[in-house]
């Protein structure tokens, strides 16, 4: 097709329109979002390099397009929410006063003293809130390596911030803990 939809394609879309709308309404959270999904799916499919012409092939293909558009939109919304939450968290850190500000300066100073490997893993997991598997994919190491590195990095940071507390914490629990 090369981006120019044939008459058989448009006839199929017209016949499938009630089903496409019904499917979109079943996955979308509101009617407007459902209509947008259908419109976007038709636009994408009409401009696709290759598109099924037969109705029995076009139906599942368009349903998949709607589903994929819906999933893409939800991912975008999640990223936007996470970005907004991170921005708020970081901006709140800039307006601290009193002893909280002193703690922040101490923590940031200690963070800077860590090795680049320790800073990287702490940033990804504790500051950005990524899962171990996500951090492992970024750094290109196994998930178990991330778990070991984060444990050592938290311990090192705790020892820099409060050496006495780090020793007491290990003695009590036998574990290294620090959550930023």
PDB file of C-alpha atoms in Angstrom:
ATOM      1  CA  UNK A   1       0.000   0.000   0.000  1.00  0.00           C
ATOM      2  CA  UNK A   2       2.813   2.446   0.769  1.00  0.00           C
ATOM      3  CA  UNK A   3       0.676   4.742   2.906  1.00  0.00           C
ATOM      4  CA  UNK A   4      -2.248   5.001   0.487  1.00  0.00           C
ATOM      5  CA  UNK A   5      -5.162   2.944   1.743  1.00  0.00           C
ATOM      6  CA  UNK A   6      -7.160   0.988  -0.803  1.00  0.00           C
ATOM      7  CA  UNK A   7     -10.924   0.954  -1.147  1.00  0.00           C
ATOM      8  CA  UNK A   8     -11.085  -2.564   0.312  1.00  0.00           C
ATOM      9  CA  UNK A   9      -9.246  -1.283   3.382  1.00  0.00           C
ATOM     10  CA  UNK A  10     -11.727   1.571   3.904  1.00  0.00           C
ATOM     11  CA  UNK A  11     -14.726  -0.743   3.380  1.00  0.00           C
ATOM     12  CA  UNK A  12     -13.273  -3.057   6.009  1.00  0.00           C
ATOM     13  CA  UNK A  13     -12.708  -0.177   8.433  1.00  0.00           C
ATOM     14  CA  UNK A  14     -16.309   1.001   8.004  1.00  0.00           C
ATOM     15  CA  UNK A  15     -17.620  -2.526   8.699  1.00  0.00           C
ATOM     16  CA  UNK A  16     -15.325  -2.908  11.730  1.00  0.00           C
ATOM     17  CA  UNK A  17     -15.986   0.520  13.224  1.00  0.00           C
ATOM     18  CA  UNK A  18     -18.556  -0.631  15.835  1.00  0.00           C
ATOM     19  CA  UNK A  19     -16.254  -3.464  16.926  1.00  0.00           C
ATOM     20  CA  UNK A  20     -13.217  -1.170  17.046  1.00  0.00           C
ATOM     21  CA  UNK A  21     -15.100   1.372  19.176  1.00  0.00           C
ATOM     22  CA  UNK A  22     -16.411  -1.342  21.491  1.00  0.00           C
ATOM     23  CA  UNK A  23     -12.933  -2.808  21.946  1.00  0.00           C
ATOM     24  CA  UNK A  24     -11.381   0.610  22.542  1.00  0.00           C
ATOM     25  CA  UNK A  25     -14.052   1.408  25.150  1.00  0.00           C
ATOM     26  CA  UNK A  26     -13.297  -1.862  26.915  1.00  0.00           C
ATOM     27  CA  UNK A  27      -9.618  -0.958  27.367  1.00  0.00           C
ATOM     28  CA  UNK A  28      -9.813   2.829  27.728  1.00  0.00           C
ATOM     29  CA  UNK A  29     -10.800   4.606  30.910  1.00  0.00           C
ATOM     30  CA  UNK A  30     -13.240   7.012  29.237  1.00  0.00           C
ATOM     31  CA  UNK A  31     -15.143   7.391  25.933  1.00  0.00           C
ATOM     32  CA  UNK A  32     -12.950  10.253  24.690  1.00  0.00           C
ATOM     33  CA  UNK A  33      -9.809   8.190  25.152  1.00  0.00           C
ATOM     34  CA  UNK A  34     -11.501   5.296  23.332  1.00  0.00           C
ATOM     35  CA  UNK A  35     -12.391   7.506  20.360  1.00  0.00           C
ATOM     36  CA  UNK A  36      -8.819   8.814  20.252  1.00  0.00           C
ATOM     37  CA  UNK A  37      -7.514   5.250  20.208  1.00  0.00           C
ATOM     38  CA  UNK A  38      -9.764   4.312  17.290  1.00  0.00           C
ATOM     39  CA  UNK A  39      -8.852   7.460  15.350  1.00  0.00           C
ATOM     40  CA  UNK A  40      -5.132   6.983  15.962  1.00  0.00           C
ATOM     41  CA  UNK A  41      -5.339   3.300  15.007  1.00  0.00           C
ATOM     42  CA  UNK A  42      -7.091   4.096  11.727  1.00  0.00           C
ATOM     43  CA  UNK A  43      -4.619   6.861  10.951  1.00  0.00           C
ATOM     44  CA  UNK A  44      -1.614   4.652  11.658  1.00  0.00           C
ATOM     45  CA  UNK A  45      -2.976   1.728   9.725  1.00  0.00           C
ATOM     46  CA  UNK A  46      -3.974   3.872   6.737  1.00  0.00           C
ATOM     47  CA  UNK A  47      -0.403   5.214   6.571  1.00  0.00           C
ATOM     48  CA  UNK A  48       1.244   1.832   7.138  1.00  0.00           C
ATOM     49  CA  UNK A  49       3.513   0.450   4.450  1.00  0.00           C
ATOM     50  CA  UNK A  50       1.573  -2.814   4.450  1.00  0.00           C
ATOM     51  CA  UNK A  51      -1.901  -3.411   5.754  1.00  0.00           C
ATOM     52  CA  UNK A  52      -4.144  -6.478   5.543  1.00  0.00           C
ATOM     53  CA  UNK A  53      -6.905  -6.141   2.964  1.00  0.00           C
ATOM     54  CA  UNK A  54      -9.085  -9.101   3.891  1.00  0.00           C
ATOM     55  CA  UNK A  55     -11.590  -8.415   6.663  1.00  0.00           C
ATOM     56  CA  UNK A  56     -10.638 -11.524   8.649  1.00  0.00           C
ATOM     57  CA  UNK A  57      -6.993 -10.326   8.697  1.00  0.00           C
ATOM     58  CA  UNK A  58      -7.789  -6.635   9.158  1.00  0.00           C
ATOM     59  CA  UNK A  59      -9.900  -7.149  12.320  1.00  0.00           C
ATOM     60  CA  UNK A  60      -7.177  -8.670  14.558  1.00  0.00           C
ATOM     61  CA  UNK A  61      -4.577  -6.359  13.060  1.00  0.00           C
ATOM     62  CA  UNK A  62      -6.549  -3.229  13.953  1.00  0.00           C
ATOM     63  CA  UNK A  63      -7.330  -4.622  17.413  1.00  0.00           C
ATOM     64  CA  UNK A  64      -3.587  -5.072  17.995  1.00  0.00           C
ATOM     65  CA  UNK A  65      -2.933  -1.529  16.813  1.00  0.00           C
ATOM     66  CA  UNK A  66      -5.505  -0.210  19.310  1.00  0.00           C
ATOM     67  CA  UNK A  67      -4.049  -2.356  22.084  1.00  0.00           C
ATOM     68  CA  UNK A  68      -0.482  -1.254  21.353  1.00  0.00           C
ATOM     69  CA  UNK A  69      -1.509   2.419  21.204  1.00  0.00           C
ATOM     70  CA  UNK A  70      -3.261   2.019  24.560  1.00  0.00           C
ATOM     71  CA  UNK A  71      -0.194   0.392  26.147  1.00  0.00           C
ATOM     72  CA  UNK A  72       2.102   3.069  24.707  1.00  0.00           C
ATOM     73  CA  UNK A  73      -0.102   5.831  26.129  1.00  0.00           C
ATOM     74  CA  UNK A  74      -0.182   4.222  29.584  1.00  0.00           C
ATOM     75  CA  UNK A  75       3.608   3.926  29.544  1.00  0.00           C
ATOM     76  CA  UNK A  76       3.912   7.597  28.596  1.00  0.00           C
ATOM     77  CA  UNK A  77       1.564   8.572  31.425  1.00  0.00           C
ATOM     78  CA  UNK A  78       3.559   6.493  33.904  1.00  0.00           C
ATOM     79  CA  UNK A  79       6.828   8.101  32.815  1.00  0.00           C
ATOM     80  CA  UNK A  80       5.268  11.570  33.088  1.00  0.00           C
ATOM     81  CA  UNK A  81       4.006  10.810  36.613  1.00  0.00           C
ATOM     82  CA  UNK A  82       7.366   9.413  37.697  1.00  0.00           C
ATOM     83  CA  UNK A  83       9.152  12.425  36.214  1.00  0.00           C
ATOM     84  CA  UNK A  84       6.795  14.817  38.000  1.00  0.00           C
ATOM     85  CA  UNK A  85       7.223  12.981  41.308  1.00  0.00           C
ATOM     86  CA  UNK A  86      11.004  13.026  40.929  1.00  0.00           C
ATOM     87  CA  UNK A  87      10.986  16.726  40.060  1.00  0.00           C
ATOM     88  CA  UNK A  88       8.857  17.503  43.126  1.00  0.00           C
ATOM     89  CA  UNK A  89      11.080  15.367  45.353  1.00  0.00           C
ATOM     90  CA  UNK A  90      14.221  17.048  44.036  1.00  0.00           C
ATOM     91  CA  UNK A  91      12.755  20.562  44.285  1.00  0.00           C
ATOM     92  CA  UNK A  92      11.617  19.914  47.858  1.00  0.00           C
ATOM     93  CA  UNK A  93      15.199  18.987  48.665  1.00  0.00           C
ATOM     94  CA  UNK A  94      16.301  22.467  47.606  1.00  0.00           C
ATOM     95  CA  UNK A  95      14.114  24.361  50.104  1.00  0.00           C
ATOM     96  CA  UNK A  96      15.110  22.569  53.279  1.00  0.00           C
ATOM     97  CA  UNK A  97      16.039  24.541  56.377  1.00  0.00           C
ATOM     98  CA  UNK A  98      17.649  23.933  59.752  1.00  0.00           C
ATOM     99  CA  UNK A  99      19.017  20.555  60.724  1.00  0.00           C
ATOM    100  CA  UNK A 100      17.326  18.893  57.739  1.00  0.00           C
ATOM    101  CA  UNK A 101      19.413  21.099  55.438  1.00  0.00           C
ATOM    102  CA  UNK A 102      22.560  20.172  57.374  1.00  0.00           C
ATOM    103  CA  UNK A 103      21.709  16.476  57.029  1.00  0.00           C
ATOM    104  CA  UNK A 104      21.202  16.945  53.311  1.00  0.00           C
ATOM    105  CA  UNK A 105      24.564  18.692  52.922  1.00  0.00           C
ATOM    106  CA  UNK A 106      26.254  15.946  54.959  1.00  0.00           C
ATOM    107  CA  UNK A 107      24.585  13.250  52.885  1.00  0.00           C
ATOM    108  CA  UNK A 108      25.455  14.919  49.582  1.00  0.00           C
ATOM    109  CA  UNK A 109      29.057  15.447  50.692  1.00  0.00           C
ATOM    110  CA  UNK A 110      29.320  11.794  51.698  1.00  0.00           C
ATOM    111  CA  UNK A 111      27.702  10.755  48.419  1.00  0.00           C
ATOM    112  CA  UNK A 112      30.380  12.658  46.486  1.00  0.00           C
ATOM    113  CA  UNK A 113      33.104  10.754  48.369  1.00  0.00           C
ATOM    114  CA  UNK A 114      31.830   7.379  47.177  1.00  0.00           C
ATOM    115  CA  UNK A 115      33.362   5.680  44.150  1.00  0.00           C
ATOM    116  CA  UNK A 116      31.692   6.335  40.809  1.00  0.00           C
ATOM    117  CA  UNK A 117      30.390   2.758  40.772  1.00  0.00           C
ATOM    118  CA  UNK A 118      28.779   3.206  44.214  1.00  0.00           C
ATOM    119  CA  UNK A 119      27.295   6.596  43.270  1.00  0.00           C
ATOM    120  CA  UNK A 120      25.883   5.178  40.047  1.00  0.00           C
ATOM    121  CA  UNK A 121      24.072   2.266  41.660  1.00  0.00           C
ATOM    122  CA  UNK A 122      22.774   4.393  44.569  1.00  0.00           C
ATOM    123  CA  UNK A 123      21.515   7.008  42.143  1.00  0.00           C
ATOM    124  CA  UNK A 124      19.672   4.515  39.952  1.00  0.00           C
ATOM    125  CA  UNK A 125      18.114   2.427  42.720  1.00  0.00           C
ATOM    126  CA  UNK A 126      17.684   4.716  45.738  1.00  0.00           C
ATOM    127  CA  UNK A 127      17.371   8.161  44.217  1.00  0.00           C
ATOM    128  CA  UNK A 128      15.616   7.401  40.926  1.00  0.00           C
ATOM    129  CA  UNK A 129      13.658   4.502  42.421  1.00  0.00           C
ATOM    130  CA  UNK A 130      14.490   1.990  39.709  1.00  0.00           C
ATOM    131  CA  UNK A 131      14.081  -1.714  40.250  1.00  0.00           C
ATOM    132  CA  UNK A 132      17.221  -3.823  40.474  1.00  0.00           C
ATOM    133  CA  UNK A 133      16.484  -5.363  37.065  1.00  0.00           C
ATOM    134  CA  UNK A 134      16.152  -1.920  35.449  1.00  0.00           C
ATOM    135  CA  UNK A 135      19.436  -0.740  36.948  1.00  0.00           C
ATOM    136  CA  UNK A 136      21.099  -3.996  35.860  1.00  0.00           C
ATOM    137  CA  UNK A 137      19.942  -3.444  32.277  1.00  0.00           C
ATOM    138  CA  UNK A 138      21.319   0.103  32.252  1.00  0.00           C
ATOM    139  CA  UNK A 139      24.683  -0.832  33.743  1.00  0.00           C
ATOM    140  CA  UNK A 140      24.746  -4.094  31.761  1.00  0.00           C
ATOM    141  CA  UNK A 141      25.462  -6.417  34.683  1.00  0.00           C
ATOM    142  CA  UNK A 142      23.423  -9.251  36.255  1.00  0.00           C
ATOM    143  CA  UNK A 143      20.718  -8.327  38.784  1.00  0.00           C
ATOM    144  CA  UNK A 144      22.646 -10.117  41.532  1.00  0.00           C
ATOM    145  CA  UNK A 145      25.614  -7.827  40.903  1.00  0.00           C
ATOM    146  CA  UNK A 146      23.347  -4.802  41.387  1.00  0.00           C
ATOM    147  CA  UNK A 147      22.101  -6.259  44.662  1.00  0.00           C
ATOM    148  CA  UNK A 148      25.658  -6.728  45.899  1.00  0.00           C
ATOM    149  CA  UNK A 149      26.771  -3.294  44.739  1.00  0.00           C
ATOM    150  CA  UNK A 150      23.792  -1.516  46.306  1.00  0.00           C
ATOM    151  CA  UNK A 151      24.417  -3.283  49.593  1.00  0.00           C
ATOM    152  CA  UNK A 152      28.082  -2.277  49.627  1.00  0.00           C
ATOM    153  CA  UNK A 153      27.289   1.269  48.489  1.00  0.00           C
ATOM    154  CA  UNK A 154      24.657   1.756  51.215  1.00  0.00           C
ATOM    155  CA  UNK A 155      27.084   0.460  53.808  1.00  0.00           C
ATOM    156  CA  UNK A 156      29.849   2.770  52.567  1.00  0.00           C
ATOM    157  CA  UNK A 157      27.526   5.770  52.587  1.00  0.00           C
ATOM    158  CA  UNK A 158      26.256   4.973  56.067  1.00  0.00           C
ATOM    159  CA  UNK A 159      29.834   4.681  57.338  1.00  0.00           C
ATOM    160  CA  UNK A 160      30.663   8.083  55.851  1.00  0.00           C
ATOM    161  CA  UNK A 161      27.559   9.764  57.252  1.00  0.00           C
ATOM    162  CA  UNK A 162      27.564   8.180  60.693  1.00  0.00           C
ATOM    163  CA  UNK A 163      30.340   5.673  61.427  1.00  0.00           C
ATOM    164  CA  UNK A 164      29.002   4.872  64.910  1.00  0.00           C
ATOM    165  CA  UNK A 165      25.461   4.195  63.639  1.00  0.00           C
ATOM    166  CA  UNK A 166      26.786   1.940  60.870  1.00  0.00           C
ATOM    167  CA  UNK A 167      28.638  -0.193  63.394  1.00  0.00           C
ATOM    168  CA  UNK A 168      25.634  -0.373  65.756  1.00  0.00           C
ATOM    169  CA  UNK A 169      23.237  -1.203  62.912  1.00  0.00           C
ATOM    170  CA  UNK A 170      25.396  -4.083  61.720  1.00  0.00           C
ATOM    171  CA  UNK A 171      25.786  -5.394  65.262  1.00  0.00           C
ATOM    172  CA  UNK A 172      22.004  -5.339  65.847  1.00  0.00           C
ATOM    173  CA  UNK A 173      20.763  -6.805  62.597  1.00  0.00           C
ATOM    174  CA  UNK A 174      23.745  -8.293  60.904  1.00  0.00           C
ATOM    175  CA  UNK A 175      22.567  -6.452  57.783  1.00  0.00           C
ATOM    176  CA  UNK A 176      23.582  -3.257  56.050  1.00  0.00           C
ATOM    177  CA  UNK A 177      20.682  -0.826  55.634  1.00  0.00           C
ATOM    178  CA  UNK A 178      20.275   2.725  54.483  1.00  0.00           C
ATOM    179  CA  UNK A 179      17.395   4.100  52.537  1.00  0.00           C
ATOM    180  CA  UNK A 180      17.802   7.562  51.072  1.00  0.00           C
TER     181      UNK A 180
END
